[in-house]
Amino acid sequence: MTVGVPTLPRHRQAQLLAAYEREVTRRRLQWFAVLGALAVLIAVAGQWGEVEPGNLLHHLSGLTSYFGRIMPRLRVAHFAADVADWYWNFFGWLKLLFDTVLIAYLATLAGTLGAAVLAFPAAANLAPSLSLRWCVKRLLEFCRTVPDLVFALMFVAALGLGPLAGVLAIGIHSFGTLGKLFTEVVENIDMKPVDGVRSTGGRFAEIVRYGALPQVLPNLASYALLRFEINVRASAIVGFVGAGGIGQDLFVAIRKFYYSDVSAILLLIIVTVSVIDLLTEKIRHRLMPVERIR
Amino acid sequence: MSALRELLAGDPAVVLTRHRSLLVKSRQRQAAQIGVPAAFMCLTMFAVWWLGISSAQIGSGLRELVKFAALMLPPSTGGHLRLFAHAMGETLAIAFLGTLSAAVLALPLGLFAAKNTTPSLALRFAIRRLLDTIRGIDTLIWALVFVGVVGLGPFAGILAIAVSDTGSFGKLFSEAIEAARAHERESVIACGGTQWMGIRFGLLPQVLPVIASLVLYFFESNTRSATIIGIVGAGGIGLQLSEQIRTYDFDQVSFIILLILAAVASIDWASGRLRAAMIGRRPGTA
């Protein structure tokens, strides 16, 4: 059995091919334009950013040898002694890590409480007054956009070195981000319970407490836990500017080229962060069974 | 029906007996309602005690902060406008070049970390752990490391963002690649194309819009990161900011913060427009 493949008449085929060619050429030109613009931007940014590929090549061996040098010397023959030597300050670092986690905890708690209070007046469906809503939204925006390290620098100048500056800095940044997320959660609630409470004469506080809060609580808790994970990472960093936690020791170790200390502290941070990630993920799944996540 | 409703509304005892489970909390719920806040309170008090945070420190610190806030107004350039503008340009250059190089580095890594393009389990596993490790280390730590390797300046910042975002991009790209439909690639191969052609003509057109949108999104967030890596000496506005804070020139601090807010807002706006244009130009891929 033979199957005939229908062929187009010559002139029609030529027409279609020409159209195809035109389309391909157009897209190629578009691509060239994009690539050209990118090249110009790269050249300008490279000039501005003082990019010296020669410098990188010159230091490339330094980079690879850096990672070679921070690796600990572990030999099979006296493994335990080598590990003990590597983690010579294990309990000191453990205490600092504990500090770090507590800083993250306090900051998350403060940020969550603040955001949970202000999310209701900032939500479009519940806001008692438009001007209040506008003010709250701008405040949240400000707290979100200024990086937490900038807050930390300022608080260290005002409050002195120590964990309080870190707590406040991370707390304020969390307040900004959580406030935005919480507001979006509140804006997506089912309005029937809210209308029910309002129809019986409830005031704003009662509407929030009995109409809105029960609906959003699991969501808020889940976001707060997610934020806690992020804050543990952040609080490991704020020590760079003297705001408490393990960052201070890491900063000193990197700056003063205590090579094996760098890898020891980094490994501790990575392990702590992954353990906390696993734990909070478990709790979040219990809070929000998978089928309830929309 | 209406008689029943009247009866229910009139007699609280009837309402209570009919809906006991709704109106009376179970013992477990009651315990949880007291226990959970109490646990949080205890943990908070312990944390405050452990970290040595005193109310005196908070009080004097707040007074100090109010003083700072008063010093911040009005914002002033302090005659360093050119310097600040140059530093801000440096920050944008760091964010741009860092994000772009990260994307270029991460594309092959993403292909090697995706299940449908890399059948070898060992290779995939190795690449994924590599990406995890890179991602586990914060941008600021990378910046410190690169300051040690290539010296102070924006180049260290570019490298820091390039490396740390390679980790995030590699993971996200591989997820985008795994989510792509297999039909296009299979048909390219069925027509006699090589594996490489299958990826180039069957896979990349699907994932490129996703990747472009991710890159833009990261460019936005890196503009923020690039403002702080200067604090450890890796170039950009952060260096000026930390210097002005250390010398208590708070009117210039507030000017720099306003400059950062304006730059971040305009980058957000521009990349939002660009993303909308890209997604709009390729219907069906959004």
PDB file of C-alpha atoms in Angstrom, chain B:
ATOM      1  CA  MET B   1     -38.857  25.993  60.630  1.00  0.00           C
ATOM      2  CA  SER B   2     -39.406  29.470  61.979  1.00  0.00           C
ATOM      3  CA  ALA B   3     -40.722  28.042  65.227  1.00  0.00           C
ATOM      4  CA  LEU B   4     -37.560  26.026  65.622  1.00  0.00           C
ATOM      5  CA  ARG B   5     -35.432  29.089  64.952  1.00  0.00           C
ATOM      6  CA  GLU B   6     -37.343  31.061  67.561  1.00  0.00           C
ATOM      7  CA  LEU B   7     -36.926  28.270  70.058  1.00  0.00           C
ATOM      8  CA  LEU B   8     -33.170  28.138  69.362  1.00  0.00           C
ATOM      9  CA  ALA B   9     -32.708  31.863  69.603  1.00  0.00           C
ATOM     10  CA  GLY B  10     -34.879  32.161  72.705  1.00  0.00           C
ATOM     11  CA  ASP B  11     -33.347  29.512  74.893  1.00  0.00           C
ATOM     12  CA  PRO B  12     -29.578  29.544  75.370  1.00  0.00           C
ATOM     13  CA  ALA B  13     -29.701  26.165  77.087  1.00  0.00           C
ATOM     14  CA  VAL B  14     -31.139  24.541  73.939  1.00  0.00           C
ATOM     15  CA  VAL B  15     -28.472  26.153  71.797  1.00  0.00           C
ATOM     16  CA  LEU B  16     -25.818  24.914  74.192  1.00  0.00           C
ATOM     17  CA  THR B  17     -27.048  21.326  74.191  1.00  0.00           C
ATOM     18  CA  ARG B  18     -27.435  21.210  70.398  1.00  0.00           C
ATOM     19  CA  HIS B  19     -23.999  22.685  69.620  1.00  0.00           C
ATOM     20  CA  ARG B  20     -21.981  21.653  72.652  1.00  0.00           C
ATOM     21  CA  SER B  21     -18.982  20.636  70.592  1.00  0.00           C
ATOM     22  CA  LEU B  22     -18.792  24.068  68.927  1.00  0.00           C
ATOM     23  CA  LEU B  23     -19.304  26.175  72.024  1.00  0.00           C
ATOM     24  CA  VAL B  24     -17.353  24.289  74.669  1.00  0.00           C
ATOM     25  CA  LYS B  25     -13.683  23.848  74.011  1.00  0.00           C
ATOM     26  CA  SER B  26     -12.196  20.444  74.553  1.00  0.00           C
ATOM     27  CA  ARG B  27      -9.674  20.066  77.327  1.00  0.00           C
ATOM     28  CA  GLN B  28      -6.893  19.490  74.787  1.00  0.00           C
ATOM     29  CA  ARG B  29      -7.653  22.733  72.990  1.00  0.00           C
ATOM     30  CA  GLN B  30      -7.805  24.637  76.248  1.00  0.00           C
ATOM     31  CA  ALA B  31      -4.438  23.258  77.286  1.00  0.00           C
ATOM     32  CA  ALA B  32      -2.942  24.151  73.921  1.00  0.00           C
ATOM     33  CA  GLN B  33      -4.335  27.662  74.093  1.00  0.00           C
ATOM     34  CA  ILE B  34      -2.579  28.292  77.374  1.00  0.00           C
ATOM     35  CA  GLY B  35       0.446  26.072  76.806  1.00  0.00           C
ATOM     36  CA  VAL B  36       1.642  27.346  73.429  1.00  0.00           C
ATOM     37  CA  PRO B  37       1.820  31.047  74.387  1.00  0.00           C
ATOM     38  CA  ALA B  38       3.350  30.068  77.731  1.00  0.00           C
ATOM     39  CA  ALA B  39       6.038  28.032  75.965  1.00  0.00           C
ATOM     40  CA  PHE B  40       6.801  30.959  73.662  1.00  0.00           C
ATOM     41  CA  MET B  41       6.981  33.295  76.668  1.00  0.00           C
ATOM     42  CA  CYS B  42       9.392  30.997  78.515  1.00  0.00           C
ATOM     43  CA  LEU B  43      11.616  30.572  75.472  1.00  0.00           C
ATOM     44  CA  THR B  44      11.621  34.323  74.882  1.00  0.00           C
ATOM     45  CA  MET B  45      12.548  35.083  78.473  1.00  0.00           C
ATOM     46  CA  PHE B  46      15.282  32.470  78.352  1.00  0.00           C
ATOM     47  CA  ALA B  47      16.637  33.928  75.079  1.00  0.00           C
ATOM     48  CA  VAL B  48      16.645  37.455  76.477  1.00  0.00           C
ATOM     49  CA  TRP B  49      18.483  36.259  79.579  1.00  0.00           C
ATOM     50  CA  TRP B  50      20.954  34.094  77.622  1.00  0.00           C
ATOM     51  CA  LEU B  51      21.832  36.867  75.181  1.00  0.00           C
ATOM     52  CA  GLY B  52      22.259  39.330  78.049  1.00  0.00           C
ATOM     53  CA  ILE B  53      19.775  41.866  76.718  1.00  0.00           C
ATOM     54  CA  SER B  54      18.943  44.350  79.477  1.00  0.00           C
ATOM     55  CA  SER B  55      16.138  46.872  79.586  1.00  0.00           C
ATOM     56  CA  ALA B  56      18.688  49.576  80.417  1.00  0.00           C
ATOM     57  CA  GLN B  57      20.469  48.867  77.137  1.00  0.00           C
ATOM     58  CA  ILE B  58      17.174  49.069  75.258  1.00  0.00           C
ATOM     59  CA  GLY B  59      16.260  52.343  76.957  1.00  0.00           C
ATOM     60  CA  SER B  60      19.561  54.122  76.343  1.00  0.00           C
ATOM     61  CA  GLY B  61      19.739  52.645  72.841  1.00  0.00           C
ATOM     62  CA  LEU B  62      16.310  53.980  71.931  1.00  0.00           C
ATOM     63  CA  ARG B  63      17.253  57.426  73.145  1.00  0.00           C
ATOM     64  CA  GLU B  64      20.393  57.204  71.031  1.00  0.00           C
ATOM     65  CA  LEU B  65      18.358  56.071  68.007  1.00  0.00           C
ATOM     66  CA  VAL B  66      15.990  59.021  68.357  1.00  0.00           C
ATOM     67  CA  LYS B  67      19.034  61.285  68.388  1.00  0.00           C
ATOM     68  CA  PHE B  68      20.301  59.600  65.210  1.00  0.00           C
ATOM     69  CA  ALA B  69      16.925  60.017  63.542  1.00  0.00           C
ATOM     70  CA  ALA B  70      16.984  63.731  64.377  1.00  0.00           C
ATOM     71  CA  LEU B  71      20.490  64.015  62.916  1.00  0.00           C
ATOM     72  CA  MET B  72      19.306  62.306  59.721  1.00  0.00           C
ATOM     73  CA  LEU B  73      17.072  65.227  58.764  1.00  0.00           C
ATOM     74  CA  PRO B  74      17.436  66.866  56.401  1.00  0.00           C
ATOM     75  CA  PRO B  75      19.340  64.460  54.131  1.00  0.00           C
ATOM     76  CA  SER B  76      22.437  66.032  52.706  1.00  0.00           C
ATOM     77  CA  THR B  77      25.063  65.015  50.181  1.00  0.00           C
ATOM     78  CA  GLY B  78      27.826  66.588  52.231  1.00  0.00           C
ATOM     79  CA  GLY B  79      29.439  67.643  48.965  1.00  0.00           C
ATOM     80  CA  HIS B  80      30.040  64.010  47.973  1.00  0.00           C
ATOM     81  CA  LEU B  81      27.317  63.707  45.340  1.00  0.00           C
ATOM     82  CA  ARG B  82      29.710  62.618  42.586  1.00  0.00           C
ATOM     83  CA  LEU B  83      31.295  60.038  44.866  1.00  0.00           C
ATOM     84  CA  PHE B  84      27.925  58.615  45.930  1.00  0.00           C
ATOM     85  CA  ALA B  85      26.612  58.545  42.352  1.00  0.00           C
ATOM     86  CA  HIS B  86      29.725  56.722  41.201  1.00  0.00           C
ATOM     87  CA  ALA B  87      29.396  54.212  44.056  1.00  0.00           C
ATOM     88  CA  MET B  88      25.740  53.640  43.190  1.00  0.00           C
ATOM     89  CA  GLY B  89      26.707  53.004  39.561  1.00  0.00           C
ATOM     90  CA  GLU B  90      29.308  50.558  40.812  1.00  0.00           C
ATOM     91  CA  THR B  91      26.606  48.777  42.820  1.00  0.00           C
ATOM     92  CA  LEU B  92      24.392  48.448  39.739  1.00  0.00           C
ATOM     93  CA  ALA B  93      27.364  47.219  37.698  1.00  0.00           C
ATOM     94  CA  ILE B  94      28.146  44.602  40.346  1.00  0.00           C
ATOM     95  CA  ALA B  95      24.543  43.396  40.392  1.00  0.00           C
ATOM     96  CA  PHE B  96      24.310  43.296  36.585  1.00  0.00           C
ATOM     97  CA  LEU B  97      27.591  41.555  35.842  1.00  0.00           C
ATOM     98  CA  GLY B  98      27.263  39.219  38.833  1.00  0.00           C
ATOM     99  CA  THR B  99      23.777  38.071  37.844  1.00  0.00           C
ATOM    100  CA  LEU B 100      24.715  37.681  34.188  1.00  0.00           C
ATOM    101  CA  SER B 101      27.835  35.628  34.859  1.00  0.00           C
ATOM    102  CA  ALA B 102      25.929  33.499  37.359  1.00  0.00           C
ATOM    103  CA  ALA B 103      23.295  32.764  34.706  1.00  0.00           C
ATOM    104  CA  VAL B 104      25.949  31.842  32.123  1.00  0.00           C
ATOM    105  CA  LEU B 105      27.759  29.572  34.590  1.00  0.00           C
ATOM    106  CA  ALA B 106      24.561  28.007  35.887  1.00  0.00           C
ATOM    107  CA  LEU B 107      22.987  27.008  32.554  1.00  0.00           C
ATOM    108  CA  PRO B 108      25.316  24.041  31.881  1.00  0.00           C
ATOM    109  CA  LEU B 109      25.217  23.105  35.577  1.00  0.00           C
ATOM    110  CA  GLY B 110      21.419  23.168  35.433  1.00  0.00           C
ATOM    111  CA  LEU B 111      21.462  20.852  32.433  1.00  0.00           C
ATOM    112  CA  PHE B 112      23.776  18.485  34.310  1.00  0.00           C
ATOM    113  CA  ALA B 113      21.581  18.578  37.417  1.00  0.00           C
ATOM    114  CA  ALA B 114      18.278  17.857  35.628  1.00  0.00           C
ATOM    115  CA  LYS B 115      16.906  14.334  35.483  1.00  0.00           C
ATOM    116  CA  ASN B 116      15.730  14.480  31.866  1.00  0.00           C
ATOM    117  CA  THR B 117      18.981  15.781  30.388  1.00  0.00           C
ATOM    118  CA  THR B 118      21.485  13.885  32.523  1.00  0.00           C
ATOM    119  CA  PRO B 119      20.777  10.193  32.882  1.00  0.00           C
ATOM    120  CA  SER B 120      23.882   9.561  34.984  1.00  0.00           C
ATOM    121  CA  LEU B 121      22.829   9.447  38.628  1.00  0.00           C
ATOM    122  CA  ALA B 122      26.353   9.913  39.974  1.00  0.00           C
ATOM    123  CA  LEU B 123      27.018  13.065  37.930  1.00  0.00           C
ATOM    124  CA  ARG B 124      23.628  14.512  38.845  1.00  0.00           C
ATOM    125  CA  PHE B 125      24.180  13.786  42.519  1.00  0.00           C
ATOM    126  CA  ALA B 126      27.646  15.355  42.504  1.00  0.00           C
ATOM    127  CA  ILE B 127      26.464  18.518  40.722  1.00  0.00           C
ATOM    128  CA  ARG B 128      23.469  18.872  43.011  1.00  0.00           C
ATOM    129  CA  ARG B 129      25.546  18.582  46.176  1.00  0.00           C
ATOM    130  CA  LEU B 130      27.987  21.104  44.736  1.00  0.00           C
ATOM    131  CA  LEU B 131      25.123  23.539  44.113  1.00  0.00           C
ATOM    132  CA  ASP B 132      23.739  22.913  47.629  1.00  0.00           C
ATOM    133  CA  THR B 133      27.091  23.714  49.196  1.00  0.00           C
ATOM    134  CA  ILE B 134      27.506  26.910  47.190  1.00  0.00           C
ATOM    135  CA  ARG B 135      23.981  27.942  48.141  1.00  0.00           C
ATOM    136  CA  GLY B 136      24.569  27.167  51.825  1.00  0.00           C
ATOM    137  CA  ILE B 137      27.224  29.893  52.019  1.00  0.00           C
ATOM    138  CA  ASP B 138      25.900  33.432  52.106  1.00  0.00           C
ATOM    139  CA  THR B 139      26.809  36.036  49.462  1.00  0.00           C
ATOM    140  CA  LEU B 140      28.516  38.151  52.105  1.00  0.00           C
ATOM    141  CA  ILE B 141      30.802  35.280  53.101  1.00  0.00           C
ATOM    142  CA  TRP B 142      31.726  34.766  49.440  1.00  0.00           C
ATOM    143  CA  ALA B 143      32.420  38.499  49.230  1.00  0.00           C
ATOM    144  CA  LEU B 144      34.802  38.306  52.187  1.00  0.00           C
ATOM    145  CA  VAL B 145      36.562  35.323  50.638  1.00  0.00           C
ATOM    146  CA  PHE B 146      36.948  37.045  47.263  1.00  0.00           C
ATOM    147  CA  VAL B 147      38.228  40.223  48.894  1.00  0.00           C
ATOM    148  CA  GLY B 148      40.963  37.997  50.282  1.00  0.00           C
ATOM    149  CA  VAL B 149      41.628  36.476  46.853  1.00  0.00           C
ATOM    150  CA  VAL B 150      41.430  39.402  44.344  1.00  0.00           C
ATOM    151  CA  GLY B 151      41.773  42.331  46.744  1.00  0.00           C
ATOM    152  CA  LEU B 152      39.388  45.130  47.740  1.00  0.00           C
ATOM    153  CA  GLY B 153      37.070  46.569  45.085  1.00  0.00           C
ATOM    154  CA  PRO B 154      33.968  45.894  43.034  1.00  0.00           C
ATOM    155  CA  PHE B 155      35.530  42.984  41.157  1.00  0.00           C
ATOM    156  CA  ALA B 156      35.413  40.915  44.377  1.00  0.00           C
ATOM    157  CA  GLY B 157      31.722  41.798  44.685  1.00  0.00           C
ATOM    158  CA  ILE B 158      30.977  40.686  41.119  1.00  0.00           C
ATOM    159  CA  LEU B 159      32.685  37.360  41.740  1.00  0.00           C
ATOM    160  CA  ALA B 160      30.846  36.900  45.040  1.00  0.00           C
ATOM    161  CA  ILE B 161      27.427  37.420  43.467  1.00  0.00           C
ATOM    162  CA  ALA B 162      28.374  35.329  40.431  1.00  0.00           C
ATOM    163  CA  VAL B 163      29.414  32.348  42.551  1.00  0.00           C
ATOM    164  CA  SER B 164      26.672  32.450  45.174  1.00  0.00           C
ATOM    165  CA  ASP B 165      23.922  32.905  42.570  1.00  0.00           C
ATOM    166  CA  THR B 166      25.316  30.098  40.453  1.00  0.00           C
ATOM    167  CA  GLY B 167      24.144  27.842  43.271  1.00  0.00           C
ATOM    168  CA  SER B 168      20.594  29.214  43.321  1.00  0.00           C
ATOM    169  CA  PHE B 169      20.325  29.493  39.533  1.00  0.00           C
ATOM    170  CA  GLY B 170      21.639  25.945  39.012  1.00  0.00           C
ATOM    171  CA  LYS B 171      18.884  24.559  41.221  1.00  0.00           C
ATOM    172  CA  LEU B 172      16.112  26.716  39.742  1.00  0.00           C
ATOM    173  CA  PHE B 173      17.235  26.134  36.132  1.00  0.00           C
ATOM    174  CA  SER B 174      17.352  22.371  36.655  1.00  0.00           C
ATOM    175  CA  GLU B 175      13.818  22.494  38.064  1.00  0.00           C
ATOM    176  CA  ALA B 176      12.643  24.509  35.060  1.00  0.00           C
ATOM    177  CA  ILE B 177      14.317  22.014  32.716  1.00  0.00           C
ATOM    178  CA  GLU B 178      12.713  19.069  34.489  1.00  0.00           C
ATOM    179  CA  ALA B 179       9.301  20.708  34.234  1.00  0.00           C
ATOM    180  CA  ALA B 180       9.604  21.144  30.447  1.00  0.00           C
ATOM    181  CA  ARG B 181       7.537  18.922  28.142  1.00  0.00           C
ATOM    182  CA  ALA B 182       9.442  16.001  26.598  1.00  0.00           C
ATOM    183  CA  HIS B 183       7.440  15.840  23.316  1.00  0.00           C
ATOM    184  CA  GLU B 184       9.361  18.541  21.465  1.00  0.00           C
ATOM    185  CA  ARG B 185      12.736  17.030  22.263  1.00  0.00           C
ATOM    186  CA  GLU B 186      11.561  13.521  21.366  1.00  0.00           C
ATOM    187  CA  SER B 187      10.263  14.706  18.013  1.00  0.00           C
ATOM    188  CA  VAL B 188      13.530  16.457  17.182  1.00  0.00           C
ATOM    189  CA  ILE B 189      15.403  13.256  17.977  1.00  0.00           C
ATOM    190  CA  ALA B 190      12.845  11.154  16.079  1.00  0.00           C
ATOM    191  CA  CYS B 191      13.493  13.298  12.982  1.00  0.00           C
ATOM    192  CA  GLY B 192      17.136  12.298  13.174  1.00  0.00           C
ATOM    193  CA  GLY B 193      18.483  15.099  15.345  1.00  0.00           C
ATOM    194  CA  THR B 194      21.264  14.497  17.832  1.00  0.00           C
ATOM    195  CA  GLN B 195      20.796  14.753  21.601  1.00  0.00           C
ATOM    196  CA  TRP B 196      22.344  18.205  21.471  1.00  0.00           C
ATOM    197  CA  MET B 197      19.908  19.330  18.756  1.00  0.00           C
ATOM    198  CA  GLY B 198      17.062  17.966  20.872  1.00  0.00           C
ATOM    199  CA  ILE B 199      18.164  20.153  23.750  1.00  0.00           C
ATOM    200  CA  ARG B 200      18.826  23.171  21.543  1.00  0.00           C
ATOM    201  CA  PHE B 201      15.595  23.097  19.512  1.00  0.00           C
ATOM    202  CA  GLY B 202      13.239  21.076  21.707  1.00  0.00           C
ATOM    203  CA  LEU B 203      14.126  22.102  25.221  1.00  0.00           C
ATOM    204  CA  LEU B 204      15.798  25.521  25.319  1.00  0.00           C
ATOM    205  CA  PRO B 205      12.942  27.427  23.626  1.00  0.00           C
ATOM    206  CA  GLN B 206      10.660  26.152  26.388  1.00  0.00           C
ATOM    207  CA  VAL B 207      12.886  27.056  29.329  1.00  0.00           C
ATOM    208  CA  LEU B 208      14.437  30.277  28.028  1.00  0.00           C
ATOM    209  CA  PRO B 209      11.502  32.548  28.994  1.00  0.00           C
ATOM    210  CA  VAL B 210      11.446  31.020  32.491  1.00  0.00           C
ATOM    211  CA  ILE B 211      15.198  31.511  32.802  1.00  0.00           C
ATOM    212  CA  ALA B 212      15.035  35.097  31.547  1.00  0.00           C
ATOM    213  CA  SER B 213      12.343  35.936  34.053  1.00  0.00           C
ATOM    214  CA  LEU B 214      14.343  34.316  36.892  1.00  0.00           C
ATOM    215  CA  VAL B 215      17.452  36.243  35.877  1.00  0.00           C
ATOM    216  CA  LEU B 216      15.541  39.519  35.939  1.00  0.00           C
ATOM    217  CA  TYR B 217      14.080  38.694  39.320  1.00  0.00           C
ATOM    218  CA  PHE B 218      17.528  37.914  40.713  1.00  0.00           C
ATOM    219  CA  PHE B 219      18.905  41.107  39.219  1.00  0.00           C
ATOM    220  CA  GLU B 220      16.361  42.993  41.310  1.00  0.00           C
ATOM    221  CA  SER B 221      17.264  41.149  44.476  1.00  0.00           C
ATOM    222  CA  ASN B 222      20.994  41.439  43.750  1.00  0.00           C
ATOM    223  CA  THR B 223      20.698  45.206  43.537  1.00  0.00           C
ATOM    224  CA  ARG B 224      19.768  44.969  47.198  1.00  0.00           C
ATOM    225  CA  SER B 225      22.574  42.496  48.026  1.00  0.00           C
ATOM    226  CA  ALA B 226      25.104  44.610  46.141  1.00  0.00           C
ATOM    227  CA  THR B 227      24.336  47.550  48.397  1.00  0.00           C
ATOM    228  CA  ILE B 228      25.577  45.634  51.428  1.00  0.00           C
ATOM    229  CA  ILE B 229      28.602  43.719  50.182  1.00  0.00           C
ATOM    230  CA  GLY B 230      30.499  47.004  50.155  1.00  0.00           C
ATOM    231  CA  ILE B 231      30.428  46.816  53.946  1.00  0.00           C
ATOM    232  CA  VAL B 232      33.111  44.096  53.797  1.00  0.00           C
ATOM    233  CA  GLY B 233      35.057  46.016  51.158  1.00  0.00           C
ATOM    234  CA  ALA B 234      33.720  44.447  47.979  1.00  0.00           C
ATOM    235  CA  GLY B 235      32.829  47.721  46.232  1.00  0.00           C
ATOM    236  CA  GLY B 236      29.675  49.694  45.710  1.00  0.00           C
ATOM    237  CA  ILE B 237      27.611  52.040  47.837  1.00  0.00           C
ATOM    238  CA  GLY B 238      27.888  49.856  50.962  1.00  0.00           C
ATOM    239  CA  LEU B 239      31.432  51.065  51.591  1.00  0.00           C
ATOM    240  CA  GLN B 240      30.292  54.715  51.615  1.00  0.00           C
ATOM    241  CA  LEU B 241      27.305  53.822  53.783  1.00  0.00           C
ATOM    242  CA  SER B 242      29.345  52.054  56.450  1.00  0.00           C
ATOM    243  CA  GLU B 243      31.947  54.832  56.411  1.00  0.00           C
ATOM    244  CA  GLN B 244      29.297  57.525  56.984  1.00  0.00           C
ATOM    245  CA  ILE B 245      27.712  55.504  59.801  1.00  0.00           C
ATOM    246  CA  ARG B 246      31.087  55.004  61.461  1.00  0.00           C
ATOM    247  CA  THR B 247      31.823  58.724  61.314  1.00  0.00           C
ATOM    248  CA  TYR B 248      28.290  59.590  62.546  1.00  0.00           C
ATOM    249  CA  ASP B 249      27.448  61.656  59.431  1.00  0.00           C
ATOM    250  CA  PHE B 250      23.807  60.683  59.613  1.00  0.00           C
ATOM    251  CA  ASP B 251      22.502  63.313  57.208  1.00  0.00           C
ATOM    252  CA  GLN B 252      24.632  61.639  54.529  1.00  0.00           C
ATOM    253  CA  VAL B 253      23.508  58.193  55.703  1.00  0.00           C
ATOM    254  CA  SER B 254      19.897  59.136  55.114  1.00  0.00           C
ATOM    255  CA  PHE B 255      20.813  60.532  51.696  1.00  0.00           C
ATOM    256  CA  ILE B 256      22.508  57.252  50.744  1.00  0.00           C
ATOM    257  CA  ILE B 257      19.529  55.236  52.006  1.00  0.00           C
ATOM    258  CA  LEU B 258      17.194  57.390  49.904  1.00  0.00           C
ATOM    259  CA  LEU B 259      19.525  56.850  46.924  1.00  0.00           C
ATOM    260  CA  ILE B 260      19.364  53.072  47.469  1.00  0.00           C
ATOM    261  CA  LEU B 261      15.566  53.123  47.788  1.00  0.00           C
ATOM    262  CA  ALA B 262      15.271  55.127  44.569  1.00  0.00           C
ATOM    263  CA  ALA B 263      17.673  52.849  42.673  1.00  0.00           C
ATOM    264  CA  VAL B 264      15.946  49.668  43.878  1.00  0.00           C
ATOM    265  CA  ALA B 265      12.517  51.071  43.012  1.00  0.00           C
ATOM    266  CA  SER B 266      13.577  52.084  39.500  1.00  0.00           C
ATOM    267  CA  ILE B 267      15.250  48.713  38.851  1.00  0.00           C
ATOM    268  CA  ASP B 268      12.095  46.952  40.069  1.00  0.00           C
ATOM    269  CA  TRP B 269       9.993  49.070  37.740  1.00  0.00           C
ATOM    270  CA  ALA B 270      12.259  48.567  34.717  1.00  0.00           C
ATOM    271  CA  SER B 271      12.591  44.839  35.157  1.00  0.00           C
ATOM    272  CA  GLY B 272       8.864  44.513  35.731  1.00  0.00           C
ATOM    273  CA  ARG B 273       8.276  46.222  32.368  1.00  0.00           C
ATOM    274  CA  LEU B 274      10.922  44.068  30.679  1.00  0.00           C
ATOM    275  CA  ARG B 275       9.469  40.874  32.094  1.00  0.00           C
ATOM    276  CA  ALA B 276       5.961  41.799  31.005  1.00  0.00           C
ATOM    277  CA  ALA B 277       7.271  42.579  27.508  1.00  0.00           C
ATOM    278  CA  MET B 278       9.121  39.258  27.291  1.00  0.00           C
ATOM    279  CA  ILE B 279       6.223  37.158  28.486  1.00  0.00           C
ATOM    280  CA  GLY B 280       3.833  39.084  26.304  1.00  0.00           C
ATOM    281  CA  ARG B 281       5.959  38.537  23.205  1.00  0.00           C
ATOM    282  CA  ARG B 282       5.843  34.767  23.557  1.00  0.00           C
ATOM    283  CA  PRO B 283       2.206  33.888  24.188  1.00  0.00           C
ATOM    284  CA  GLY B 284       1.532  30.588  25.914  1.00  0.00           C
ATOM    285  CA  THR B 285       4.772  30.418  27.840  1.00  0.00           C
ATOM    286  CA  ALA B 286       3.758  32.506  30.810  1.00  0.00           C
TER     287      ALA B 286
END
